[in-house]
Amino acid sequence: MSDAILQANERPRVHTEEMVLSMGPHHPSTHGVLRLEVVTDGEVVVSARPDIGYLHRAIEKIGEYVDYRQFMPYTDRVDYICSMNSNHAYALGVEKLAKISVPLRAELMRVMVAELNRISSHMICIGALAMDMGAYTPFLHGLCHRELVNDIFEDVCGARLTYNYLTIGGVSYDAPPGWIEKCERFVEYLWPKMIEFNDLITGNTIFQERLCRVGVVSPEHAVNWGLVGPNLRGSGVQWDVRKNEPYSIYDRLEFDVPVGDGGDPNGSNPQGELGDSYDRYVVRVKEVFESLKILKQICSMLRENEKLPADHPDRLYQAKLPVRLKVPPGECYVRSENPRGETGYYVISDGTEMPLRLKIRTGSFSALGCFEEVTRGLLIGDVIAVIGSFDIVLPEVDR
Amino acid sequence: MYELLSALQGAAAHPAWWMIVLAAFVPVMVIWLVIQGVAGASTYVERKVAADIQRRVGPNQCNVGSFFGAWAKEVIRNGKGAMADAGGRFMAMLFIPLQPIFAMVDKVTAKFAPGILIFLADGIKLIMKEDITPKAADKPLFKVAPVIVLASAFGALATLPYSDRFYIADFNVGLLYIAAIASLETIGILMAGWASNNKWALLGGFRSAAQVVSYELPAGLAILTAILLCGTMSLQDMTVAQLGLGAGWQAGWIWHWNIFSNPFMLILAPVFFLAALAECNRTPFDIPEAESELVAGYHTEYTGMRFAFFFMAEYAMMFVVSGVFAVIFLGGWSTGIGALETWDKWAVNGDPAQGFYWYASLVHLLVFCGKAYLGVLLMMWIRWTIPRFRVDQMMSLCWRKLIPISMTCFTAVGIWVALRPFVVRWAGSEAQWQSCAGYGALAIAVAIGVFLVWFILRPLTPDEQLRRKLIKETSIKAGAGHGFA
């Protein structure tokens, strides 16, 4: 058998030429304005070099010219799929630097909207990945569930995409009447719907064959390339900022951190390899269930909180802060767990109303860093799978 | 067609001149109408099926009355809209007295088939769109490619046996002709891919060539097996052969259909269906036009009516391959009810001397179209449910699974056919063998029924119980009852 393969390899190969394909910036499945310079030999990808910068808006530079509160709407636009989480990361940074303590109710509301937004972000990711693999229906199912999250957000802050809901020291508005019941109903609704979603696509043989053993990132490589979030956990590395460096009230909540289990015969990915695209996908699906668990706990905590007298300090949804917020000189780096992984805000203050420097670290950017390495030698269809499974959001890359 | 006309005219020694003219022109118009009807209806059905699967409403605005009524109103009141010239205004004036009728029709169609005229709106849109030929394209090839693709579907529709009397052409090499002309589509697709001067289109064209050439083999082997079993290549004769005439009370019953005639045909049917899916470039084999990989594949550069030609050809082709599936496996236009097929007021064996029963022909026409359309519906269901294969997986499925299976079945059916005379001699007579086979088929049907009953009533594992409970209770409680969809 092995002799036959050797002989086949020794045969003179047909002369082929490489072709340069410009995939994007208006390709249907580069998830935004990403351009890939793909060199192919027939269907085989020789190299796929990401070309970024089509969406650069100098958000970090704008941060130096607006005051701390005014920068909050810009964080919405850093990653518009999960604006709440971006808001949260920035608010954490400024609050740490200015030593502002946030009331309990505000923390609860923050975690609530952050987890809801994690769900809606993962819905887009897993749905779009299924659509990239040629199954259109799961995408619409995902969007259908996401609409309900948008309804919940519209009730609490009036916006459906860029919320600008969190402020320095709390949240903009308190929960309207009936909002907590709505969230509880959403949790009840989504749990069986996610089981239905799994029946539809996660267990599909074609879907698994398309994703298993495609775009493998080993745990060592994942750490070395600086992958974060579900991409890192998909490679089997147990790292979640919510667990390992708890911020806000995550240390009081019970939830698991799902990691990829490719190659494990009893795992969800028996025919795969640790760190393949399917592992990254399954980690996101499991995270939706974990977020639902968190939401359940937060709902009951909010109900407890409602029982407190109205003037109790824990019932405030905003800390009382001066209108002109001045942050003492210094610098700090704060990270938080976003749907696309660790998002870090590095803030330097010189004691004025505006930051001296603001640096944002995002997950999609580091995922694109290893893209060329991961996709070498794959087929054109696999490149799409890798883009989808890394869950790249381009405004987050270009900023 | 000619036979149909001569039946209408009565027994005449010499054909009249108008019969020859009609026999030439009517079939062309009929095929054109069939293509239009099938493609139009299929786009509507496809949208509705997709909407149902995706929890959407689907098209619901373009109803019969409102379609013409709104157009007429727009043209007369505002002088705008499609065909808003003098002729258009005259036509619109004609519509005014019909308004109450439109309103009534609207009520009915809006209830049973909302948005049914969406395909007309689509067609008008596609006709009015600019026809763009890229500057660097190979112009003659670019322009002729969609015509070739449509022509191949057009040609293949001609030989389908729609009913015992209604067919356009019935040759003795019908199946060979269909296999040949259906693969002409690939040449058109390859031309489109090459002539567009677009790398995505080129990749799509190459993928299509590789795919269709590969999947012709299992499809061809399945067709060959059916030919072996029935001993004819004519689609009409194959259908008649599946009536099992001359088997006494057994004649015409469902177990004479090829798919039930032996176990190997039962295995071969899904193989042929998969290969047919691949030949139509439908999901999970829509690799040549994979919209998430190759933008739109071979028709990336096409606009307007030229794009519509590819589109119509796809739907017509779906109907053709489902029709062929119905003929070679499901008994063509046969109803499968022996008592009906052997009734003497029912034309059965194509002998004009027996007379022409128009109602029998009509029922057969409906039965055939129903069988063919079931295949089309199955293709739609598959398209909106499962993802698409990768190129190498598609090839390995064909060469390593489907071809060996169909080859084995072909050999086994050959042995089956060769052994049949001995079995018949052992059974005593053909009729006795047929009734043996009938009882066998009945026994298998009963066994399948028993299995299905067990499957429905079987004890559930705790996992399944939990899942069912969750979906049943929480969906109803949290979903419908509380304002969530």
mmCIF file of C-alpha atoms in Angstrom, chain A residues 19-23 27-29 42-43 131-137 140-141 144-145 148 182 185-186 188-189 191-193 195 199 201 204 206-207 209-210 214 379-382 384, chain B residues 50 53-56 199-200 202-203 207 283-284 286-287 291-296 383-393 401 467 470-471 474-475 477-479 482-485:
data_model
loop_
_atom_site.group_PDB
_atom_site.id
_atom_site.type_symbol
_atom_site.label_atom_id
_atom_site.label_comp_id
_atom_site.label_asym_id
_atom_site.label_seq_id
_atom_site.Cartn_x
_atom_site.Cartn_y
_atom_site.Cartn_z
ATOM 1 C CA MET A 19 -3.730 32.002 -9.865
ATOM 2 C CA VAL A 20 -4.226 35.060 -7.694
ATOM 3 C CA LEU A 21 -7.815 35.454 -6.538
ATOM 4 C CA SER A 22 -8.902 38.669 -4.906
ATOM 5 C CA MET A 23 -11.458 37.479 -2.369
ATOM 6 C CA HIS A 27 -17.214 38.901 -1.335
ATOM 7 C CA PRO A 28 -20.378 37.452 0.233
ATOM 8 C CA SER A 29 -18.657 35.552 2.997
ATOM 9 C CA GLY A 42 -6.560 24.900 -8.861
ATOM 10 C CA GLU A 43 -8.757 24.533 -5.800
ATOM 11 C CA MET A 131 -24.674 29.809 5.848
ATOM 12 C CA ASP A 132 -21.080 29.850 4.647
ATOM 13 C CA MET A 133 -21.248 26.065 4.559
ATOM 14 C CA GLY A 134 -24.288 26.331 2.287
ATOM 15 C CA ALA A 135 -27.115 25.859 4.793
ATOM 16 C CA TYR A 136 -29.218 28.996 4.669
ATOM 17 C CA THR A 137 -31.896 28.059 7.181
ATOM 18 C CA LEU A 140 -32.378 32.806 9.633
ATOM 19 C CA HIS A 141 -33.238 30.780 12.738
ATOM 20 C CA CYS A 144 -34.959 35.123 14.496
ATOM 21 C CA HIS A 145 -33.743 34.424 18.045
ATOM 22 C CA LEU A 148 -35.886 38.893 20.523
ATOM 23 C CA LYS A 182 -39.327 39.374 29.506
ATOM 24 C CA ARG A 185 -39.296 34.286 29.203
ATOM 25 C CA PHE A 186 -36.481 34.659 26.692
ATOM 26 C CA GLU A 188 -37.228 29.749 28.765
ATOM 27 C CA TYR A 189 -37.794 30.214 25.060
ATOM 28 C CA TRP A 191 -33.156 26.780 25.678
ATOM 29 C CA PRO A 192 -35.369 24.381 23.659
ATOM 30 C CA LYS A 193 -34.847 26.459 20.539
ATOM 31 C CA ILE A 195 -31.726 22.172 21.130
ATOM 32 C CA ASP A 199 -30.791 19.078 15.779
ATOM 33 C CA ILE A 201 -27.248 21.779 11.980
ATOM 34 C CA ASN A 204 -25.414 17.275 10.571
ATOM 35 C CA ILE A 206 -22.050 17.128 6.066
ATOM 36 C CA PHE A 207 -21.605 20.106 8.375
ATOM 37 C CA GLU A 209 -17.281 16.812 7.695
ATOM 38 C CA ARG A 210 -16.890 20.319 6.333
ATOM 39 C CA VAL A 214 -10.136 22.060 8.934
ATOM 40 C CA LEU A 379 -9.269 24.211 -0.306
ATOM 41 C CA ILE A 380 -11.143 27.385 -1.249
ATOM 42 C CA GLY A 381 -14.258 26.172 0.555
ATOM 43 C CA ASP A 382 -12.202 25.600 3.704
ATOM 44 C CA ILE A 384 -14.564 30.277 4.105
ATOM 45 C CA ALA B 50 -38.073 28.037 2.162
ATOM 46 C CA ILE B 53 -38.697 25.969 6.885
ATOM 47 C CA GLN B 54 -37.189 29.288 7.940
ATOM 48 C CA ARG B 55 -40.166 30.475 10.016
ATOM 49 C CA ARG B 56 -40.991 33.287 7.623
ATOM 50 C CA LYS B 199 -11.970 33.901 -12.074
ATOM 51 C CA TRP B 200 -14.920 32.955 -9.888
ATOM 52 C CA LEU B 202 -14.095 30.016 -14.325
ATOM 53 C CA LEU B 203 -13.772 28.052 -11.092
ATOM 54 C CA ARG B 207 -16.287 22.514 -10.822
ATOM 55 C CA THR B 283 -27.772 21.583 -2.651
ATOM 56 C CA PRO B 284 -25.831 19.661 -1.326
ATOM 57 C CA ASP B 286 -24.536 23.333 -5.593
ATOM 58 C CA ILE B 287 -20.765 23.513 -5.682
ATOM 59 C CA GLU B 291 -22.649 31.549 -3.349
ATOM 60 C CA SER B 292 -20.570 31.706 -0.196
ATOM 61 C CA GLU B 293 -17.424 30.462 -1.928
ATOM 62 C CA LEU B 294 -17.551 31.533 -5.571
ATOM 63 C CA VAL B 295 -19.773 34.641 -5.287
ATOM 64 C CA ALA B 296 -22.289 33.201 -7.794
ATOM 65 C CA ARG B 383 -31.855 22.476 -0.287
ATOM 66 C CA TRP B 384 -33.220 24.410 2.650
ATOM 67 C CA THR B 385 -32.120 21.893 5.268
ATOM 68 C CA ILE B 386 -28.582 20.714 4.713
ATOM 69 C CA PRO B 387 -25.215 22.304 3.918
ATOM 70 C CA ARG B 388 -23.136 21.739 0.819
ATOM 71 C CA PHE B 389 -20.276 19.334 0.249
ATOM 72 C CA ARG B 390 -16.707 20.402 -0.344
ATOM 73 C CA VAL B 391 -15.248 19.660 -3.780
ATOM 74 C CA ASP B 392 -13.153 16.675 -2.686
ATOM 75 C CA GLN B 393 -15.976 15.224 -0.562
ATOM 76 C CA LYS B 401 -19.493 5.189 -2.769
ATOM 77 C CA ARG B 467 -35.854 16.572 24.754
ATOM 78 C CA LEU B 470 -38.567 20.443 26.755
ATOM 79 C CA ILE B 471 -39.589 21.165 23.203
ATOM 80 C CA THR B 474 -41.427 25.238 26.918
ATOM 81 C CA SER B 475 -42.049 25.994 23.264
ATOM 82 C CA LYS B 477 -45.531 27.964 27.160
ATOM 83 C CA ALA B 478 -42.720 30.398 26.520
ATOM 84 C CA GLY B 479 -43.233 30.679 22.802
ATOM 85 C CA HIS B 482 -46.102 34.916 25.806
ATOM 86 C CA GLY B 483 -45.825 36.881 22.635
ATOM 87 C CA PHE B 484 -42.693 35.169 21.378
ATOM 88 C CA ALA B 485 -42.948 33.726 17.898
#
